[in-house]
Amino acid sequence: MSIALPIAPRLGILLATAAIAMTGCTTLFQPISSSKAQIGYRSQVIDDLLALPPPAEKIIVAVYKFRDQTGQYKQSATSTLNYSTAVTQGATSMLIKALEDAGQGKWFTVVERESLPNLLNERKIIRQTRMQYMSREDLSKLPPLPPMIYAPVILDGGIIAYETNLLTGGLGAKYLGIGGDTQFQRDTVTIFLRAVAVQDGRVLKSVQTSKTIFSVKLDASVFKFVGFKELLEAEAGFSSNEPPQMAVLEAIERGVYSMIMEGAIDGLWSFQNPTLGQRLIRHYLEEKHAKAVPVYGSNGELEGFRMAPPDTTSEIPAATGVDAATHHND
């Protein structure tokens, strides 16, 4: 004997079953699976930074804060206010990592300045603990805390621009109910990096680098009758967005590379192997679409290259350069 359920309960059971089935489909058919955590992101310029030959002398630098100076927030699809910033707020850590990677750690000694109050507090705790819990005899046997390393050069700057929708476009077509379209968007992030001499406050060098961020969206659809009262309708889509923080990291790494090359061109620091350094400088200048003019010393030997305007073919006298670490430690 069968019992017929009322229409409302039967409709509720049917909707619940359909919802469970749809949930199961979305769980089983994921177009992209998640991956495990990775050790580090390798940008397109990190190999150039790691492959730099060692300097004549390692440079001590301090990084206080590499700030987000754009003042921009993420765009929201709705009219609601979005408090998330458009770019990362951890650019200081990215800059420190890029400095450590330069020449596989042979170029810079980075001293901690972003968390300087925490560092000073820890040193204060050590001194107070020694005085409070150790006798004078034991305290006299301990060496004092070593002095903190001071830096002759400060690296400063920040993310100065994040321009969105610099270039947008799309293309689409449909024929007999079958079609597809694509949309793209280009954004740009720009950073400035400058080296400042601590003793006199001079700006030794300033560089600017930019990185383009591309976003692409692809869609395909079918809307067609395949038989009498039989309609086929299907849609598929895919979008690819480059993370802005990865673009910031690549721009910072390129900025550190440019700072090293520009400083070597101006004689602020030098390579341990002058011949290899001159080869890198020439390649760097050619990449900047500038003319690399050779510079010869008084003995007639090639000392390096200097940038010259496109209409200049004469040689430029060599500038007297002093190693930054030596010049600012006297």
Short mmCIF file of C-alpha atoms in Angstrom, two decimals:
data_model
loop_
_atom_site.label_atom_id
_atom_site.label_comp_id
_atom_site.label_asym_id
_atom_site.label_seq_id
_atom_site.Cartn_x
_atom_site.Cartn_y
_atom_site.Cartn_z
CA MET A 1 0.00 0.00 0.00
CA SER A 2 1.54 3.30 -1.08
CA ILE A 3 0.92 6.58 0.65
CA ALA A 4 0.89 9.65 -1.59
CA LEU A 5 2.59 12.68 -0.07
CA PRO A 6 1.10 16.12 -0.48
CA ILE A 7 2.50 18.29 -3.27
CA ALA A 8 4.39 20.71 -0.98
CA PRO A 9 6.43 18.02 0.88
CA ARG A 10 7.21 16.24 -2.38
CA LEU A 11 8.42 19.50 -3.94
CA GLY A 12 10.60 20.18 -0.89
CA ILE A 13 12.19 16.73 -1.06
CA LEU A 14 12.83 17.17 -4.79
CA LEU A 15 14.51 20.56 -4.29
CA ALA A 16 16.65 19.25 -1.43
CA THR A 17 17.78 16.28 -3.54
CA ALA A 18 18.66 18.58 -6.43
CA ALA A 19 20.63 20.89 -4.15
CA ILE A 20 22.63 17.97 -2.72
CA ALA A 21 23.36 16.68 -6.22
CA MET A 22 24.55 20.09 -7.40
CA THR A 23 26.76 20.46 -4.35
CA GLY A 24 28.32 17.08 -5.04
CA CYS A 25 29.01 18.05 -8.64
CA THR A 26 30.78 21.26 -7.67
CA THR A 27 32.91 19.33 -5.18
CA LEU A 28 33.91 16.53 -7.56
CA PHE A 29 34.55 18.59 -10.69
CA GLN A 30 37.10 21.24 -9.77
CA PRO A 31 38.93 22.67 -12.82
CA ILE A 32 42.09 23.48 -10.82
CA SER A 33 43.24 21.63 -7.73
CA SER A 34 45.07 23.32 -4.88
CA SER A 35 48.79 22.72 -4.45
CA LYS A 36 50.95 22.40 -1.38
CA ALA A 37 52.92 25.28 0.05
CA GLN A 38 56.04 26.21 -1.88
CA ILE A 39 59.39 27.31 -0.49
CA GLY A 40 59.60 30.49 -2.51
CA TYR A 41 58.32 32.29 -5.59
CA ARG A 42 60.88 32.64 -8.37
CA SER A 43 60.36 35.73 -10.45
CA GLN A 44 61.61 36.28 -13.98
CA VAL A 45 64.57 38.41 -12.83
CA ILE A 46 65.78 36.52 -9.75
CA ASP A 47 68.33 34.55 -11.79
CA ASP A 48 70.01 37.78 -12.94
CA LEU A 49 70.15 38.99 -9.33
CA LEU A 50 71.61 35.73 -8.02
CA ALA A 51 74.18 35.52 -10.82
CA LEU A 52 75.77 38.90 -10.05
CA PRO A 53 79.53 38.59 -9.52
CA PRO A 54 80.82 39.59 -6.06
CA PRO A 55 81.73 43.21 -5.30
CA ALA A 56 85.15 44.54 -4.39
CA GLU A 57 83.82 45.14 -0.87
CA LYS A 58 80.56 44.15 0.80
CA ILE A 59 78.22 47.09 1.48
CA ILE A 60 76.37 47.57 4.78
CA VAL A 61 72.88 48.96 4.22
CA ALA A 62 69.90 49.76 6.43
CA VAL A 63 66.26 49.47 5.38
CA TYR A 64 63.75 51.26 7.61
CA LYS A 65 60.51 51.15 5.67
CA PHE A 66 59.64 50.53 2.04
CA ARG A 67 56.19 52.06 2.06
CA ASP A 68 53.05 51.79 0.00
CA GLN A 69 52.71 55.36 -1.27
CA THR A 70 49.90 54.71 -3.74
CA GLY A 71 47.03 55.24 -1.29
CA GLN A 72 44.87 52.96 -3.42
CA TYR A 73 42.41 50.30 -2.35
CA LYS A 74 41.18 47.25 -4.19
CA GLN A 75 38.40 47.77 -6.68
CA SER A 76 35.08 46.32 -5.63
CA ALA A 77 32.54 44.84 -8.03
CA THR A 78 29.81 46.43 -5.94
CA SER A 79 29.51 49.95 -4.63
CA THR A 80 30.53 48.90 -1.13
CA LEU A 81 33.72 50.36 0.34
CA ASN A 82 36.71 48.01 0.23
CA TYR A 83 39.36 48.54 2.91
CA SER A 84 41.87 46.11 1.37
CA THR A 85 44.85 47.87 -0.16
CA ALA A 86 45.63 47.39 -3.83
CA VAL A 87 49.27 46.40 -3.21
CA THR A 88 51.05 44.48 -0.49
CA GLN A 89 52.06 46.13 2.78
CA GLY A 90 55.04 43.80 3.19
CA ALA A 91 57.30 45.39 0.61
CA THR A 92 60.01 46.01 3.23
CA SER A 93 60.48 42.28 3.73
CA MET A 94 60.60 41.80 -0.04
CA LEU A 95 63.33 44.43 -0.36
CA ILE A 96 65.41 42.85 2.41
CA LYS A 97 65.10 39.43 0.75
CA ALA A 98 66.14 40.88 -2.62
CA LEU A 99 69.21 42.50 -1.03
CA GLU A 100 70.15 39.19 0.57
CA ASP A 101 69.78 37.42 -2.79
CA ALA A 102 72.05 39.86 -4.66
CA GLY A 103 75.08 37.89 -5.74
CA GLN A 104 73.94 35.03 -3.48
CA GLY A 105 74.48 37.16 -0.39
CA LYS A 106 77.85 38.63 -1.39
CA TRP A 107 76.74 42.21 -2.10
CA PHE A 108 74.95 43.53 0.98
CA THR A 109 74.95 43.17 4.74
CA VAL A 110 71.45 44.24 5.79
CA VAL A 111 70.98 45.53 9.35
CA GLU A 112 67.58 45.40 11.06
CA ARG A 113 65.84 48.76 11.28
CA GLU A 114 62.15 48.12 10.62
CA SER A 115 61.74 46.49 14.04
CA LEU A 116 64.40 48.59 15.75
CA PRO A 117 62.32 49.24 18.95
CA ASN A 118 61.90 45.48 19.45
CA LEU A 119 65.62 44.93 19.00
CA LEU A 120 66.51 47.68 21.49
CA ASN A 121 64.01 46.30 24.02
CA GLU A 122 65.57 42.84 23.83
CA ARG A 123 69.04 44.27 24.42
CA LYS A 124 67.66 46.22 27.37
CA ILE A 125 66.10 43.04 28.82
CA ILE A 126 69.46 41.27 28.59
CA ARG A 127 71.23 44.05 30.49
CA GLN A 128 68.54 44.27 33.20
CA THR A 129 68.46 40.48 33.66
CA ARG A 130 72.21 40.37 34.11
CA MET A 131 72.20 43.15 36.70
CA GLN A 132 69.25 41.72 38.66
CA TYR A 133 70.05 38.01 38.79
CA MET A 134 73.84 37.84 38.61
CA SER A 135 76.41 38.72 41.23
CA ARG A 136 78.96 41.42 40.60
CA GLU A 137 81.69 38.82 40.33
CA ASP A 138 79.83 36.80 37.69
CA LEU A 139 78.76 39.96 35.91
CA SER A 140 82.34 41.16 35.65
CA LYS A 141 83.33 37.92 33.93
CA LEU A 142 80.74 38.35 31.16
CA PRO A 143 81.70 40.44 28.14
CA PRO A 144 79.46 43.42 27.44
CA LEU A 145 76.93 43.31 24.65
CA PRO A 146 78.65 43.96 21.32
CA PRO A 147 77.82 47.28 19.68
CA MET A 148 75.18 47.34 16.99
CA ILE A 149 76.39 47.63 13.42
CA TYR A 150 75.76 51.01 11.85
CA ALA A 151 75.15 51.40 8.14
CA PRO A 152 76.87 53.98 5.91
CA VAL A 153 74.03 53.70 3.37
CA ILE A 154 70.24 53.77 3.81
CA LEU A 155 68.00 52.30 1.12
CA ASP A 156 64.67 54.10 0.99
CA GLY A 157 61.75 54.50 -1.38
CA GLY A 158 58.42 52.83 -1.89
CA ILE A 159 55.66 51.71 -4.21
CA ILE A 160 54.71 54.99 -5.85
CA ALA A 161 52.02 53.97 -8.34
CA TYR A 162 49.52 51.24 -9.09
CA GLU A 163 47.60 52.11 -12.24
CA THR A 164 44.63 49.94 -13.16
CA ASN A 165 42.79 49.54 -16.45
CA LEU A 166 45.61 51.11 -18.46
CA LEU A 167 44.62 48.88 -21.35
CA THR A 168 41.36 46.95 -21.58
CA GLY A 169 39.70 45.18 -24.45
CA GLY A 170 37.81 42.17 -25.64
CA LEU A 171 36.69 40.14 -28.61
CA GLY A 172 33.63 37.98 -29.11
CA ALA A 173 31.58 36.28 -31.81
CA LYS A 174 28.57 33.98 -32.14
CA TYR A 175 27.33 31.90 -35.06
CA LEU A 176 24.34 29.56 -35.04
CA GLY A 177 24.15 29.75 -31.27
CA ILE A 178 27.83 28.87 -30.73
CA GLY A 179 30.24 31.56 -29.63
CA GLY A 180 32.98 32.74 -27.36
CA ASP A 181 34.62 35.90 -26.14
CA THR A 182 37.77 37.04 -24.42
CA GLN A 183 38.56 40.05 -22.24
CA PHE A 184 41.88 41.37 -21.00
CA GLN A 185 43.14 44.10 -18.69
CA ARG A 186 46.59 45.55 -18.08
CA ASP A 187 47.74 47.15 -14.82
CA THR A 188 51.15 48.57 -13.89
CA VAL A 189 52.97 48.82 -10.57
CA THR A 190 55.93 51.21 -10.19
CA ILE A 191 58.55 51.38 -7.44
CA PHE A 192 61.30 53.90 -6.61
CA LEU A 193 64.48 52.95 -4.78
CA ARG A 194 67.18 55.36 -3.65
CA ALA A 195 70.48 55.04 -1.80
CA VAL A 196 71.25 57.78 0.76
CA ALA A 197 74.64 58.47 2.36
CA VAL A 198 74.29 58.57 6.15
CA GLN A 199 77.14 61.00 6.92
CA ASP A 200 76.03 63.91 4.75
CA GLY A 201 72.52 62.92 3.61
CA ARG A 202 73.32 62.91 -0.09
CA VAL A 203 71.16 60.86 -2.41
CA LEU A 204 73.76 58.68 -4.07
CA LYS A 205 71.49 57.09 -6.65
CA SER A 206 67.80 56.71 -7.44
CA VAL A 207 66.24 54.12 -9.73
CA GLN A 208 62.72 53.39 -10.96
CA THR A 209 61.28 50.10 -12.17
CA SER A 210 57.83 49.08 -13.38
CA LYS A 211 56.06 45.75 -13.80
CA THR A 212 53.02 45.04 -15.94
CA ILE A 213 50.17 42.91 -14.59
CA PHE A 214 47.92 41.14 -17.10
CA SER A 215 44.48 39.69 -16.44
CA VAL A 216 42.74 37.54 -19.06
CA LYS A 217 39.24 36.07 -19.11
CA LEU A 218 37.95 33.53 -21.65
CA ASP A 219 34.32 32.45 -22.10
CA ALA A 220 32.59 29.99 -24.44
CA SER A 221 28.89 29.22 -24.77
CA VAL A 222 26.44 27.10 -26.76
CA PHE A 223 22.71 27.86 -27.09
CA LYS A 224 21.17 25.63 -29.74
CA PHE A 225 18.22 23.34 -30.42
CA VAL A 226 19.57 19.87 -31.19
CA GLY A 227 16.13 18.37 -31.70
CA PHE A 228 12.44 19.09 -31.46
CA LYS A 229 11.86 20.52 -27.99
CA GLU A 230 15.47 19.64 -27.11
CA LEU A 231 17.62 22.64 -26.23
CA LEU A 232 21.37 22.42 -25.63
CA GLU A 233 22.76 25.21 -23.46
CA ALA A 234 26.29 25.15 -22.06
CA GLU A 235 28.78 27.71 -20.78
CA ALA A 236 32.42 27.53 -19.80
CA GLY A 237 34.88 30.15 -18.67
CA PHE A 238 38.41 30.66 -17.43
CA SER A 239 40.24 33.64 -16.00
CA SER A 240 43.89 34.21 -15.14
CA ASN A 241 45.05 37.01 -12.84
CA GLU A 242 48.68 37.69 -11.94
CA PRO A 243 48.99 38.37 -8.19
CA PRO A 244 49.94 42.03 -7.58
CA GLN A 245 52.29 41.10 -4.74
CA MET A 246 54.33 38.92 -7.11
CA ALA A 247 54.57 41.84 -9.51
CA VAL A 248 55.78 44.06 -6.65
CA LEU A 249 58.42 41.46 -5.74
CA GLU A 250 59.70 41.31 -9.31
CA ALA A 251 59.81 45.10 -9.57
CA ILE A 252 61.78 45.32 -6.30
CA GLU A 253 64.26 42.66 -7.43
CA ARG A 254 64.75 44.50 -10.69
CA GLY A 255 65.21 47.73 -8.75
CA VAL A 256 67.99 46.20 -6.61
CA TYR A 257 69.70 44.91 -9.76
CA SER A 258 69.44 48.35 -11.38
CA MET A 259 70.76 50.04 -8.23
CA ILE A 260 73.86 47.83 -8.28
CA MET A 261 74.51 48.46 -11.96
CA GLU A 262 73.86 52.21 -11.79
CA GLY A 263 76.11 52.53 -8.73
CA ALA A 264 78.87 50.65 -10.53
CA ILE A 265 78.49 52.97 -13.52
CA ASP A 266 78.85 56.05 -11.28
CA GLY A 267 81.78 54.57 -9.35
CA LEU A 268 79.95 54.27 -6.01
CA TRP A 269 81.02 50.62 -5.78
CA SER A 270 82.78 48.20 -8.05
CA PHE A 271 82.98 44.55 -9.04
CA GLN A 272 85.72 42.28 -7.78
CA ASN A 273 86.33 41.20 -11.38
CA PRO A 274 86.44 44.45 -13.44
CA THR A 275 86.32 42.64 -16.80
CA LEU A 276 83.19 40.70 -15.90
CA GLY A 277 81.66 43.82 -14.37
CA GLN A 278 82.24 45.84 -17.56
CA ARG A 279 80.56 43.12 -19.58
CA LEU A 280 77.49 43.23 -17.34
CA ILE A 281 77.38 47.03 -17.41
CA ARG A 282 77.48 47.08 -21.19
CA HIS A 283 74.67 44.53 -21.39
CA TYR A 284 72.67 46.56 -18.86
CA LEU A 285 73.09 49.78 -20.84
CA GLU A 286 72.11 48.08 -24.07
CA GLU A 287 69.00 46.77 -22.33
CA LYS A 288 68.15 50.34 -21.35
CA HIS A 289 68.46 51.35 -25.03
CA ALA A 290 71.34 53.67 -24.19
CA LYS A 291 74.65 53.99 -25.94
CA ALA A 292 77.52 52.44 -24.01
CA VAL A 293 80.54 54.70 -24.44
CA PRO A 294 83.89 53.21 -23.38
CA VAL A 295 85.92 55.05 -20.75
CA TYR A 296 89.70 54.78 -20.84
CA GLY A 297 92.15 55.62 -18.09
CA SER A 298 95.35 57.63 -18.32
CA ASN A 299 97.28 54.46 -19.11
CA GLY A 300 95.01 53.71 -22.06
CA GLU A 301 93.29 50.72 -20.44
CA LEU A 302 89.53 50.27 -20.54
CA GLU A 303 88.04 51.21 -17.16
CA GLY A 304 84.34 50.95 -17.85
CA PHE A 305 81.39 52.44 -19.68
CA ARG A 306 79.26 55.55 -19.35
CA MET A 307 75.84 56.40 -20.73
CA ALA A 308 75.83 58.96 -23.51
CA PRO A 309 73.09 60.71 -25.52
CA PRO A 310 72.26 59.10 -28.87
CA ASP A 311 74.08 61.83 -30.81
CA THR A 312 77.29 61.65 -28.76
CA THR A 313 80.15 59.57 -30.14
CA SER A 314 83.08 61.06 -28.26
CA GLU A 315 84.54 59.44 -25.21
CA ILE A 316 83.49 60.67 -21.79
CA PRO A 317 86.24 61.20 -19.21
CA ALA A 318 86.22 58.67 -16.42
CA ALA A 319 84.70 59.86 -13.15
CA THR A 320 86.56 59.36 -9.93
CA GLY A 321 84.62 56.80 -7.90
CA VAL A 322 85.08 55.82 -4.29
CA ASP A 323 83.75 52.61 -2.85
CA ALA A 324 80.64 53.42 -0.80
CA ALA A 325 81.53 51.28 2.18
CA THR A 326 85.04 52.81 2.40
CA HIS A 327 83.98 56.40 1.71
CA HIS A 328 81.41 56.54 4.50
CA ASN A 329 83.30 54.73 7.22
CA ASP A 330 86.12 57.21 7.66
#
